Amino acid sequence: MNGAASSMDVKKENRNRIYRLIARNGLISKADIARRLHVSLPTVAQNVRDLMTGGLVRENGNLESTGGRKAVALTRVKNARTAVGIDITRLHVAVVVVDMEGEVVARARKPLPFATNSAYARTLARVVNRLVSDSGIEKNGILGAGVALPGILDPDGRKVDSYVLPADGHECAAITRYLDYPCVFCNDANAAGLAELWTGQSPDTFVYLSLSNSVGGAVILDRKLYSGGSERAGEFGHLTLVRGGDRCYCGKRGCIDAYCNAGLLSDLAGGNIAAFFQNMELGDRSAQAAWNRYLDYLATAVNDLRMAFDCDVIIGGYVGAHMAKHLDDLRQRAAKLDTFLPDGSYVKVCRCLFEPSAVGAALLHIERFIDSI
Ligand SMILES: [Zn+2]
């Protein structure tokens, strides 16, 4: 590496560290930045000027003084850029727009049965474009669209194989061919795991168990997604829970998915998972029996994950969003199965409750952009 390149790298690294510190702190002064990053005040001032010129950082009042002149507070511009997140399921599409903090600023969910034809791709583009225009989001500030799919992506993210969608070997780009944005694709449960990481309330290493209409998961090691040798890590839905048991949509018998997918519950309430929980909590006997059975299988699955990974297991997906009231029950059932300690406190409930797969897919663009600052 020559001297000029190396000094450019140092400059860029400083700017990036300064941006991330401002983003993390909410409000911070230049002097605090200099002190915390061990960078000179003129360097901080120059970088802050650059970030302000780029519209990424702004001044936001003064900080309380500890004596002397009050320091100017710097804050990140939340809506400097946004990204679209799309979660494609067999029968629906969910679309969100998230800002630089990962906060959802616009959302839509529509029935849209998946198909590989151009009518589907056109409708998808229309749903996204309408959401963007209706919510008044600056189109030029949109970094791109992230698309979460219930399937296995090849390592380049170009093709998807799926048991859930009629899309085996389908070119991802064909799905988004009428969208005006650069698109990236990812597995839906992996995206949800990333969204959980972004809440800032998860540990650095955890297993995310996504309990939606199919069961999937994500392995987050040291804040990075572990994809495995062939992009299939975290496919917890197809671990065998009951040998020779109920039929799974993958063709095997006894998979976790056959016992823990959210449809087993929502189907008892007209396809509405919130209604299922409401009925069950109001004392509906058949809902309570189904929940009791479901929780026993879930506790077994959770204990297996704990034995394999020895880290927190975060319950996510449609069921995870309703799990808070029932967490103690699940923990007790899991603790009874634990070989080492009768303690289920490692089981946690997800913090990203709203469309985690769509949010996580959008965050792929936000993350990439922040890396480039
Ligand atoms: Zn299966």
CSV table of N, CA and C in Angstrom, one decimal, residues 37-134:
chain,number,residue,atom,x,y,z
A,37,LEU,N,-12.5,9.1,20.9
A,37,LEU,CA,-11.9,8.3,19.8
A,37,LEU,C,-10.4,8.5,19.8
A,38,HIS,N,-9.8,9.4,20.7
A,38,HIS,CA,-8.4,9.7,20.7
A,38,HIS,C,-8.0,10.3,19.4
A,39,VAL,N,-8.8,11.2,18.9
A,39,VAL,CA,-8.5,11.9,17.6
A,39,VAL,C,-8.4,13.4,17.9
A,40,SER,N,-7.5,14.1,17.2
A,40,SER,CA,-7.3,15.5,17.5
A,40,SER,C,-8.6,16.3,17.2
A,41,LEU,N,-8.8,17.4,17.9
A,41,LEU,CA,-10.0,18.3,17.7
A,41,LEU,C,-10.1,18.8,16.3
A,42,PRO,N,-9.0,19.3,15.6
A,42,PRO,CA,-9.1,19.7,14.2
A,42,PRO,C,-9.5,18.6,13.3
A,43,THR,N,-9.1,17.4,13.6
A,43,THR,CA,-9.5,16.2,12.7
A,43,THR,C,-11.0,16.0,12.9
A,44,VAL,N,-11.5,16.1,14.1
A,44,VAL,CA,-12.9,15.9,14.3
A,44,VAL,C,-13.7,17.0,13.6
A,45,ALA,N,-13.2,18.2,13.8
A,45,ALA,CA,-13.9,19.4,13.2
A,45,ALA,C,-14.0,19.2,11.7
A,46,GLN,N,-12.9,18.8,11.0
A,46,GLN,CA,-12.9,18.6,9.6
A,46,GLN,C,-13.9,17.5,9.1
A,47,ASN,N,-13.9,16.4,9.9
A,47,ASN,CA,-14.8,15.3,9.5
A,47,ASN,C,-16.2,15.7,9.7
A,48,VAL,N,-16.5,16.4,10.8
A,48,VAL,CA,-17.9,16.8,11.1
A,48,VAL,C,-18.3,17.7,10.0
A,49,ARG,N,-17.4,18.6,9.5
A,49,ARG,CA,-17.8,19.5,8.4
A,49,ARG,C,-18.2,18.7,7.2
A,50,ASP,N,-17.3,17.7,6.9
A,50,ASP,CA,-17.6,16.8,5.7
A,50,ASP,C,-19.0,16.1,5.9
A,51,LEU,N,-19.2,15.6,7.1
A,51,LEU,CA,-20.5,14.9,7.3
A,51,LEU,C,-21.7,15.8,7.2
A,52,MET,N,-21.5,17.0,7.7
A,52,MET,CA,-22.6,18.0,7.6
A,52,MET,C,-22.8,18.4,6.1
A,53,THR,N,-21.8,18.6,5.4
A,53,THR,CA,-21.9,18.9,4.0
A,53,THR,C,-22.7,17.8,3.2
A,54,GLY,N,-22.4,16.6,3.6
A,54,GLY,CA,-23.0,15.4,3.0
A,54,GLY,C,-24.4,15.2,3.5
A,55,GLY,N,-24.9,16.0,4.4
A,55,GLY,CA,-26.2,15.9,5.0
A,55,GLY,C,-26.5,14.8,5.9
A,56,LEU,N,-25.4,14.2,6.5
A,56,LEU,CA,-25.5,13.0,7.3
A,56,LEU,C,-25.6,13.4,8.8
A,57,VAL,N,-25.0,14.6,9.1
A,57,VAL,CA,-25.0,15.0,10.5
A,57,VAL,C,-25.4,16.4,10.6
A,58,ARG,N,-26.1,16.8,11.7
A,58,ARG,CA,-26.4,18.2,11.9
A,58,ARG,C,-26.2,18.7,13.3
A,59,GLU,N,-26.2,20.0,13.5
A,59,GLU,CA,-26.2,20.5,14.8
A,59,GLU,C,-27.6,20.5,15.4
A,60,ASN,N,-27.7,20.2,16.7
A,60,ASN,CA,-29.0,20.1,17.3
A,60,ASN,C,-28.9,20.7,18.7
A,61,GLY,N,-28.9,22.0,18.8
A,61,GLY,CA,-28.9,22.7,20.1
A,61,GLY,C,-27.6,22.6,20.8
A,62,ASN,N,-27.6,22.9,22.1
A,62,ASN,CA,-26.4,22.8,22.9
A,62,ASN,C,-26.5,21.7,24.0
A,63,LEU,N,-25.4,21.2,24.4
A,63,LEU,CA,-25.3,20.3,25.5
A,63,LEU,C,-25.2,21.0,26.8
A,64,GLU,N,-25.7,20.4,27.9
A,64,GLU,CA,-25.6,21.1,29.2
A,64,GLU,C,-24.1,21.3,29.5
A,65,SER,N,-23.8,22.5,30.0
A,65,SER,CA,-22.4,22.8,30.3
A,65,SER,C,-22.0,22.3,31.6
A,66,THR,N,-20.8,21.8,31.7
A,66,THR,CA,-20.2,21.4,33.0
A,66,THR,C,-19.3,22.6,33.5
A,67,GLY,N,-19.6,23.8,33.0
A,67,GLY,CA,-18.7,25.0,33.3
A,67,GLY,C,-18.2,25.5,32.0
A,68,GLY,N,-18.2,26.8,31.8
A,68,GLY,CA,-17.7,27.4,30.6
A,68,GLY,C,-18.8,27.4,29.5
A,69,ARG,N,-18.3,27.6,28.3
A,69,ARG,CA,-19.3,27.7,27.2
A,69,ARG,C,-20.0,26.4,26.9
A,70,LYS,N,-21.3,26.5,26.6
A,70,LYS,CA,-22.1,25.3,26.2
A,70,LYS,C,-21.6,24.8,24.9
A,71,ALA,N,-21.4,23.4,24.8
A,71,ALA,CA,-20.9,22.9,23.5
A,71,ALA,C,-22.1,22.6,22.6
A,72,VAL,N,-21.8,22.7,21.3
A,72,VAL,CA,-22.8,22.4,20.3
A,72,VAL,C,-23.0,20.9,20.2
A,73,ALA,N,-24.3,20.5,20.2
A,73,ALA,CA,-24.6,19.1,20.1
A,73,ALA,C,-24.7,18.7,18.7
A,74,LEU,N,-24.1,17.5,18.3
A,74,LEU,CA,-24.2,17.0,17.0
A,74,LEU,C,-25.1,15.8,17.0
A,75,THR,N,-25.9,15.6,16.0
A,75,THR,CA,-26.7,14.4,15.9
A,75,THR,C,-26.8,13.9,14.5
A,76,ARG,N,-27.1,12.6,14.3
A,76,ARG,CA,-27.2,12.0,13.0
A,76,ARG,C,-28.5,12.5,12.4
A,77,VAL,N,-28.5,12.7,11.1
A,77,VAL,CA,-29.7,13.0,10.3
A,77,VAL,C,-30.4,11.7,10.0
A,78,LYS,N,-31.5,11.5,10.7
A,78,LYS,CA,-32.2,10.1,10.6
A,78,LYS,C,-32.6,9.8,9.2
A,79,ASN,N,-33.1,10.8,8.5
A,79,ASN,CA,-33.7,10.5,7.2
A,79,ASN,C,-32.8,10.9,6.1
A,80,ALA,N,-31.5,10.9,6.4
A,80,ALA,CA,-30.5,11.3,5.3
A,80,ALA,C,-30.7,10.3,4.1
A,81,ARG,N,-30.8,9.1,4.4
A,81,ARG,CA,-31.1,8.0,3.4
A,81,ARG,C,-32.2,7.1,4.0
A,82,THR,N,-32.8,6.4,3.1
A,82,THR,CA,-33.8,5.4,3.5
A,82,THR,C,-33.6,4.1,2.7
A,83,ALA,N,-34.2,3.1,3.1
A,83,ALA,CA,-34.1,1.8,2.2
A,83,ALA,C,-35.5,1.1,2.3
A,84,VAL,N,-35.8,0.5,1.2
A,84,VAL,CA,-37.0,-0.3,1.1
A,84,VAL,C,-36.8,-1.7,1.6
A,85,GLY,N,-37.6,-2.3,2.3
A,85,GLY,CA,-37.5,-3.7,2.7
A,85,GLY,C,-38.8,-4.4,2.2
A,86,ILE,N,-38.6,-5.6,1.6
A,86,ILE,CA,-39.8,-6.3,1.1
A,86,ILE,C,-39.7,-7.8,1.6
A,87,ASP,N,-40.8,-8.2,2.2
A,87,ASP,CA,-40.9,-9.6,2.6
A,87,ASP,C,-41.9,-10.3,1.8
A,88,ILE,N,-41.4,-11.3,1.0
A,88,ILE,CA,-42.2,-12.0,0.1
A,88,ILE,C,-42.6,-13.3,0.8
A,89,THR,N,-43.9,-13.6,0.9
A,89,THR,CA,-44.4,-14.9,1.4
A,89,THR,C,-45.2,-15.5,0.3
A,90,ARG,N,-45.8,-16.7,0.6
A,90,ARG,CA,-46.5,-17.4,-0.5
A,90,ARG,C,-47.7,-16.6,-0.9
A,91,LEU,N,-48.4,-16.0,0.0
A,91,LEU,CA,-49.7,-15.3,-0.3
A,91,LEU,C,-49.7,-13.8,-0.1
A,92,HIS,N,-48.6,-13.2,0.5
A,92,HIS,CA,-48.7,-11.8,0.8
A,92,HIS,C,-47.3,-11.2,0.5
A,93,VAL,N,-47.4,-9.9,0.5
A,93,VAL,CA,-46.1,-9.1,0.5
A,93,VAL,C,-46.2,-8.0,1.5
A,94,ALA,N,-45.1,-7.9,2.3
A,94,ALA,CA,-45.0,-6.8,3.2
A,94,ALA,C,-43.9,-5.8,2.8
A,95,VAL,N,-44.2,-4.5,2.8
A,95,VAL,CA,-43.2,-3.6,2.3
A,95,VAL,C,-43.0,-2.5,3.4
A,96,VAL,N,-41.7,-2.2,3.8
A,96,VAL,CA,-41.5,-1.2,4.7
A,96,VAL,C,-40.4,-0.2,4.1
A,97,VAL,N,-40.4,1.0,4.6
A,97,VAL,CA,-39.3,1.9,4.4
A,97,VAL,C,-38.6,2.2,5.7
A,98,VAL,N,-37.3,2.0,5.8
A,98,VAL,CA,-36.7,2.3,7.1
A,98,VAL,C,-35.7,3.4,6.9
A,99,ASP,N,-35.4,4.1,8.0
A,99,ASP,CA,-34.4,5.2,8.0
A,99,ASP,C,-33.1,4.8,8.5
A,100,MET,N,-32.2,5.7,8.7
A,100,MET,CA,-30.8,5.4,9.1
A,100,MET,C,-30.7,4.7,10.4
A,101,GLU,N,-31.8,4.9,11.2
A,101,GLU,CA,-31.8,4.2,12.5
A,101,GLU,C,-32.5,2.9,12.5
A,102,GLY,N,-32.9,2.5,11.3
A,102,GLY,CA,-33.6,1.2,11.2
A,102,GLY,C,-35.1,1.3,11.7
A,103,GLU,N,-35.5,2.6,11.8
A,103,GLU,CA,-36.9,2.8,12.2
A,103,GLU,C,-37.8,2.7,11.0
A,104,VAL,N,-39.0,2.1,11.2
A,104,VAL,CA,-39.9,2.0,10.0
A,104,VAL,C,-40.7,3.3,9.9
A,105,VAL,N,-40.5,3.9,8.7
A,105,VAL,CA,-41.2,5.2,8.5
A,105,VAL,C,-42.4,5.1,7.5
A,106,ALA,N,-42.5,3.9,6.9
A,106,ALA,CA,-43.7,3.7,6.1
A,106,ALA,C,-43.9,2.2,5.9
A,107,ARG,N,-45.1,1.7,5.8
A,107,ARG,CA,-45.4,0.3,5.8
A,107,ARG,C,-46.6,0.0,5.0
A,108,ALA,N,-46.6,-1.2,4.4
A,108,ALA,CA,-47.8,-1.7,3.7
A,108,ALA,C,-47.8,-3.2,3.7
A,109,ARG,N,-49.0,-3.8,3.7
A,109,ARG,CA,-49.0,-5.3,3.6
A,109,ARG,C,-50.2,-5.6,2.7
A,110,LYS,N,-50.0,-6.4,1.7
A,110,LYS,CA,-51.0,-6.7,0.7
A,110,LYS,C,-51.1,-8.2,0.4
A,111,PRO,N,-52.3,-8.7,0.2
A,111,PRO,CA,-52.4,-10.1,-0.3
A,111,PRO,C,-51.8,-10.1,-1.8
A,112,LEU,N,-50.9,-11.0,-2.0
A,112,LEU,CA,-50.3,-11.1,-3.4
A,112,LEU,C,-49.7,-12.4,-3.5
A,113,PRO,N,-50.4,-13.4,-4.0
A,113,PRO,CA,-49.9,-14.8,-4.2
A,113,PRO,C,-48.7,-14.8,-5.1
A,114,PHE,N,-47.6,-15.4,-4.6
A,114,PHE,CA,-46.4,-15.4,-5.4
A,114,PHE,C,-46.5,-16.1,-6.7
A,115,ALA,N,-45.9,-15.6,-7.7
A,115,ALA,CA,-45.8,-16.2,-9.0
A,115,ALA,C,-44.5,-15.8,-9.7
A,116,THR,N,-44.0,-16.6,-10.6
A,116,THR,CA,-42.8,-16.2,-11.2
A,116,THR,C,-43.0,-15.4,-12.5
A,117,ASN,N,-44.3,-15.0,-12.8
A,117,ASN,CA,-44.5,-14.3,-14.0
A,117,ASN,C,-44.4,-12.8,-13.9
A,118,SER,N,-44.5,-12.1,-15.0
A,118,SER,CA,-44.2,-10.7,-15.0
A,118,SER,C,-45.4,-9.9,-14.4
A,119,ALA,N,-46.6,-10.5,-14.4
A,119,ALA,CA,-47.7,-9.8,-13.7
A,119,ALA,C,-47.4,-9.6,-12.2
A,120,TYR,N,-46.8,-10.6,-11.6
A,120,TYR,CA,-46.5,-10.5,-10.2
A,120,TYR,C,-45.4,-9.4,-10.0
A,121,ALA,N,-44.4,-9.5,-10.8
A,121,ALA,CA,-43.3,-8.5,-10.7
A,121,ALA,C,-43.8,-7.0,-10.9
A,122,ARG,N,-44.8,-6.9,-11.8
A,122,ARG,CA,-45.4,-5.6,-12.0
A,122,ARG,C,-46.2,-5.1,-10.8
A,123,THR,N,-47.0,-6.0,-10.2
A,123,THR,CA,-47.8,-5.6,-9.1
A,123,THR,C,-46.9,-5.3,-7.9
A,124,LEU,N,-45.9,-6.1,-7.7
A,124,LEU,CA,-44.9,-5.8,-6.6
A,124,LEU,C,-44.3,-4.4,-6.7
A,125,ALA,N,-43.9,-4.1,-7.9
A,125,ALA,CA,-43.3,-2.7,-8.1
A,125,ALA,C,-44.4,-1.7,-7.8
A,126,ARG,N,-45.6,-1.9,-8.2
A,126,ARG,CA,-46.7,-0.9,-8.0
A,126,ARG,C,-46.9,-0.7,-6.5
A,127,VAL,N,-46.9,-1.8,-5.7
A,127,VAL,CA,-47.1,-1.7,-4.3
A,127,VAL,C,-46.0,-0.9,-3.7
A,128,VAL,N,-44.8,-1.1,-4.1
A,128,VAL,CA,-43.6,-0.4,-3.5
A,128,VAL,C,-43.7,1.1,-3.9
A,129,ASN,N,-44.0,1.3,-5.2
A,129,ASN,CA,-44.0,2.7,-5.7
A,129,ASN,C,-45.1,3.5,-5.0
A,130,ARG,N,-46.2,2.9,-4.8
A,130,ARG,CA,-47.4,3.6,-4.2
A,130,ARG,C,-47.0,3.9,-2.7
A,131,LEU,N,-46.4,3.0,-2.0
A,131,LEU,CA,-46.0,3.3,-0.6
A,131,LEU,C,-45.1,4.5,-0.6
A,132,VAL,N,-44.1,4.5,-1.5
A,132,VAL,CA,-43.1,5.5,-1.5
A,132,VAL,C,-43.8,6.9,-1.8
A,133,SER,N,-44.6,6.9,-2.8
A,133,SER,CA,-45.2,8.2,-3.1
A,133,SER,C,-46.3,8.6,-2.1
A,134,ASP,N,-47.1,7.7,-1.6
A,134,ASP,CA,-48.1,8.1,-0.6
A,134,ASP,C,-47.5,8.6,0.7
